[in-house]
CSV table of C-alpha atoms in Angstrom, one decimal:
chain,number,residue,atom,x,y,z
A,29,UNK,CA,-24.9,46.8,-89.0
A,30,UNK,CA,-22.0,48.8,-87.6
A,31,UNK,CA,-18.4,47.5,-87.4
A,32,UNK,CA,-17.5,45.8,-84.1
A,33,UNK,CA,-14.2,46.6,-82.6
A,34,UNK,CA,-12.3,44.7,-79.9
A,35,UNK,CA,-9.3,44.9,-77.6
A,36,UNK,CA,-8.0,43.2,-74.5
A,37,UNK,CA,-7.6,44.8,-71.1
A,38,UNK,CA,-5.6,43.5,-68.2
A,39,UNK,CA,-7.4,42.5,-65.0
A,40,UNK,CA,-6.6,40.5,-61.9
A,41,UNK,CA,-8.4,37.6,-63.5
A,42,UNK,CA,-6.5,37.8,-66.7
A,43,UNK,CA,-6.9,39.7,-70.0
A,44,UNK,CA,-10.5,40.5,-70.7
A,45,UNK,CA,-11.8,40.7,-74.2
A,46,UNK,CA,-13.9,43.9,-74.9
A,47,UNK,CA,-16.0,44.2,-78.0
A,48,UNK,CA,-18.4,46.9,-79.2
A,49,UNK,CA,-18.9,49.8,-81.6
A,50,UNK,CA,-18.0,53.4,-81.2
A,51,UNK,CA,-21.2,54.0,-79.2
A,52,UNK,CA,-21.5,51.1,-76.8
A,53,UNK,CA,-20.0,47.9,-75.3
A,54,UNK,CA,-21.5,44.7,-76.7
A,55,UNK,CA,-19.4,41.9,-75.1
A,56,UNK,CA,-16.9,41.2,-72.3
A,57,UNK,CA,-15.2,37.7,-72.2
A,58,UNK,CA,-13.0,36.1,-69.7
A,59,UNK,CA,-9.7,34.4,-70.8
A,60,UNK,CA,-10.9,31.0,-69.5
A,61,UNK,CA,-14.1,29.2,-68.6
A,62,UNK,CA,-16.8,27.5,-70.6
A,63,UNK,CA,-18.2,30.8,-72.0
A,64,UNK,CA,-14.8,32.3,-72.9
A,65,UNK,CA,-14.3,33.4,-76.5
A,66,UNK,CA,-11.9,35.3,-78.7
A,67,UNK,CA,-12.4,38.0,-81.2
A,68,UNK,CA,-14.5,37.1,-84.3
A,69,UNK,CA,-12.8,37.3,-87.7
A,70,UNK,CA,-15.0,40.2,-88.8
A,71,UNK,CA,-14.1,42.4,-85.8
A,72,UNK,CA,-11.5,45.0,-86.1
A,73,UNK,CA,-8.8,45.7,-83.5
A,74,UNK,CA,-9.0,49.2,-81.9
A,75,UNK,CA,-8.5,50.3,-78.4
A,76,UNK,CA,-10.0,53.8,-79.0
A,77,UNK,CA,-13.7,52.9,-78.4
A,78,UNK,CA,-12.9,51.3,-75.0
A,79,UNK,CA,-11.0,54.0,-73.1
A,80,UNK,CA,-13.9,54.6,-70.7
A,81,UNK,CA,-14.7,50.9,-70.3
A,82,UNK,CA,-11.1,50.2,-69.4
A,83,UNK,CA,-11.0,53.2,-67.0
A,84,UNK,CA,-14.1,51.9,-65.2
A,85,UNK,CA,-12.9,48.3,-65.1
A,86,UNK,CA,-9.6,49.5,-63.6
A,87,UNK,CA,-11.4,51.5,-61.0
A,88,UNK,CA,-13.7,48.5,-60.2
A,89,UNK,CA,-10.7,46.2,-59.7
A,90,UNK,CA,-8.9,48.9,-57.6
A,91,UNK,CA,-12.0,49.0,-55.4
A,92,UNK,CA,-13.0,52.6,-56.2
A,93,UNK,CA,-16.0,51.9,-58.4
A,94,UNK,CA,-19.1,50.0,-57.4
A,95,UNK,CA,-21.5,50.8,-60.2
A,96,UNK,CA,-20.7,50.9,-63.9
A,97,UNK,CA,-22.1,53.7,-66.0
A,98,UNK,CA,-21.5,52.7,-69.6
A,99,UNK,CA,-23.6,52.6,-72.7
A,100,UNK,CA,-24.4,49.0,-73.4
A,101,UNK,CA,-26.0,47.1,-76.3
A,102,UNK,CA,-27.9,44.0,-75.3
A,103,UNK,CA,-28.8,41.6,-78.1
A,104,UNK,CA,-30.9,38.9,-76.4
A,105,UNK,CA,-34.5,37.9,-76.2
A,106,UNK,CA,-36.9,40.3,-74.3
A,107,UNK,CA,-36.7,38.0,-71.3
A,108,UNK,CA,-32.9,37.8,-71.3
A,109,UNK,CA,-32.7,41.6,-71.6
A,110,UNK,CA,-35.0,42.0,-68.6
A,111,UNK,CA,-32.8,39.6,-66.6
A,112,UNK,CA,-29.6,41.3,-67.7
A,113,UNK,CA,-30.9,44.7,-66.7
A,114,UNK,CA,-32.0,43.4,-63.4
A,115,UNK,CA,-28.5,42.1,-62.7
A,116,UNK,CA,-27.3,45.8,-62.6
A,117,UNK,CA,-29.6,46.4,-59.6
A,118,UNK,CA,-28.0,43.8,-57.4
A,119,UNK,CA,-26.1,45.8,-54.8
A,120,UNK,CA,-22.3,45.7,-54.8
A,121,UNK,CA,-20.9,43.2,-52.3
A,122,UNK,CA,-24.2,41.4,-52.0
A,123,UNK,CA,-25.6,38.2,-53.6
A,124,UNK,CA,-29.1,37.0,-54.6
A,125,UNK,CA,-30.5,33.8,-55.9
A,126,UNK,CA,-32.0,32.8,-59.2
A,127,UNK,CA,-35.4,32.3,-57.5
A,128,UNK,CA,-35.3,35.8,-56.0
A,129,UNK,CA,-34.6,37.3,-59.4
A,130,UNK,CA,-37.4,35.4,-60.9
A,131,UNK,CA,-39.8,36.7,-58.2
A,132,UNK,CA,-38.5,40.3,-58.8
A,133,UNK,CA,-39.4,39.8,-62.5
A,134,UNK,CA,-42.9,38.7,-61.6
A,135,UNK,CA,-42.2,35.2,-62.8
A,136,UNK,CA,-41.7,33.2,-59.6
A,137,UNK,CA,-41.5,29.8,-61.3
A,138,UNK,CA,-38.9,30.9,-63.8
A,139,UNK,CA,-35.7,30.4,-61.8
A,140,UNK,CA,-34.3,28.0,-64.4
A,141,UNK,CA,-35.0,30.5,-67.2
A,142,UNK,CA,-33.4,33.2,-65.1
A,143,UNK,CA,-30.4,30.9,-64.6
A,144,UNK,CA,-30.2,30.3,-68.4
A,145,UNK,CA,-30.4,34.0,-69.1
A,146,UNK,CA,-27.8,34.7,-66.4
A,147,UNK,CA,-25.5,32.1,-68.0
A,148,UNK,CA,-25.8,33.9,-71.4
A,149,UNK,CA,-25.0,37.4,-70.0
A,150,UNK,CA,-22.8,39.0,-72.7
A,151,UNK,CA,-21.3,41.5,-70.2
A,152,UNK,CA,-20.2,39.8,-67.0
A,153,UNK,CA,-18.7,42.0,-64.3
A,154,UNK,CA,-20.5,45.1,-66.0
A,155,UNK,CA,-23.8,43.3,-65.5
A,156,UNK,CA,-22.8,41.4,-62.3
A,157,UNK,CA,-24.1,37.9,-62.9
A,158,UNK,CA,-21.4,36.7,-60.5
A,159,UNK,CA,-23.6,38.1,-57.7
A,160,UNK,CA,-26.2,35.4,-58.4
A,161,UNK,CA,-25.9,32.2,-56.5
A,162,UNK,CA,-28.0,29.1,-55.9
A,163,UNK,CA,-30.8,29.2,-53.3
A,164,UNK,CA,-28.8,27.0,-51.0
A,165,UNK,CA,-25.9,29.5,-51.1
A,166,UNK,CA,-23.9,27.4,-53.5
A,167,UNK,CA,-21.7,29.1,-56.0
A,168,UNK,CA,-23.2,27.7,-59.2
A,169,UNK,CA,-21.7,27.7,-62.7
A,170,UNK,CA,-20.0,30.8,-64.1
A,171,UNK,CA,-18.9,31.5,-67.6
A,172,UNK,CA,-15.5,32.7,-66.5
A,173,UNK,CA,-15.1,29.7,-64.2
A,174,UNK,CA,-15.8,29.3,-60.5
A,175,UNK,CA,-12.4,30.6,-59.4
A,176,UNK,CA,-13.2,33.9,-61.1
A,177,UNK,CA,-16.6,34.1,-59.6
A,178,UNK,CA,-15.1,33.5,-56.1
A,179,UNK,CA,-12.5,36.1,-56.8
A,180,UNK,CA,-15.1,38.7,-57.8
A,181,UNK,CA,-17.3,38.0,-54.8
A,182,UNK,CA,-14.4,38.1,-52.3
A,183,UNK,CA,-13.1,41.3,-53.9
A,184,UNK,CA,-16.5,43.0,-53.5
A,185,UNK,CA,-17.0,41.7,-50.0
A,186,UNK,CA,-13.6,43.0,-48.9
A,187,UNK,CA,-14.0,46.4,-50.6
A,188,UNK,CA,-17.6,46.8,-49.2
A,189,UNK,CA,-16.4,45.6,-45.8
A,190,UNK,CA,-18.9,42.9,-45.6
A,191,UNK,CA,-17.5,39.5,-44.6
A,192,UNK,CA,-19.2,36.6,-46.4
A,193,UNK,CA,-18.6,33.4,-44.4
A,194,UNK,CA,-20.2,31.5,-47.2
A,195,UNK,CA,-17.2,32.3,-49.5
A,196,UNK,CA,-14.8,30.8,-47.0
A,197,UNK,CA,-16.4,27.4,-47.6
A,198,UNK,CA,-15.2,27.2,-51.2
């Protein structure tokens, strides 16, 4: 197994933890929220592997990047990996539901499983799990906390020029 490196990068939602090897990004973690985590003891600090990740995140938060193009390593089950890859196809500035994703996967009764996979996404923002909401339009749980999810959705709606009245309810 290759060495994993980590660094932090500033963002409007706080410092983001990036972790990966020299070839790809493995993890992104928010500073707060129930899924937040810090570097693991065996990881080595190095900013060098993350120059392009940081550039693209900066561009995303500046409103000039809508689709990430980064090499990623996904270490989940086959089902989780399918869900995570599908997240990248949700258009910028739009939302979808867990049920809609389940239907797109060909497993229409698996919305809870899609929700569980979504909740274990190791690369939020890059694989935009924040764009998945409940079928009622409710902003359901988010590993970085609901305020971060609201921020990301508002940011994208503003940049894309699509008002989302639903977001004003929260």
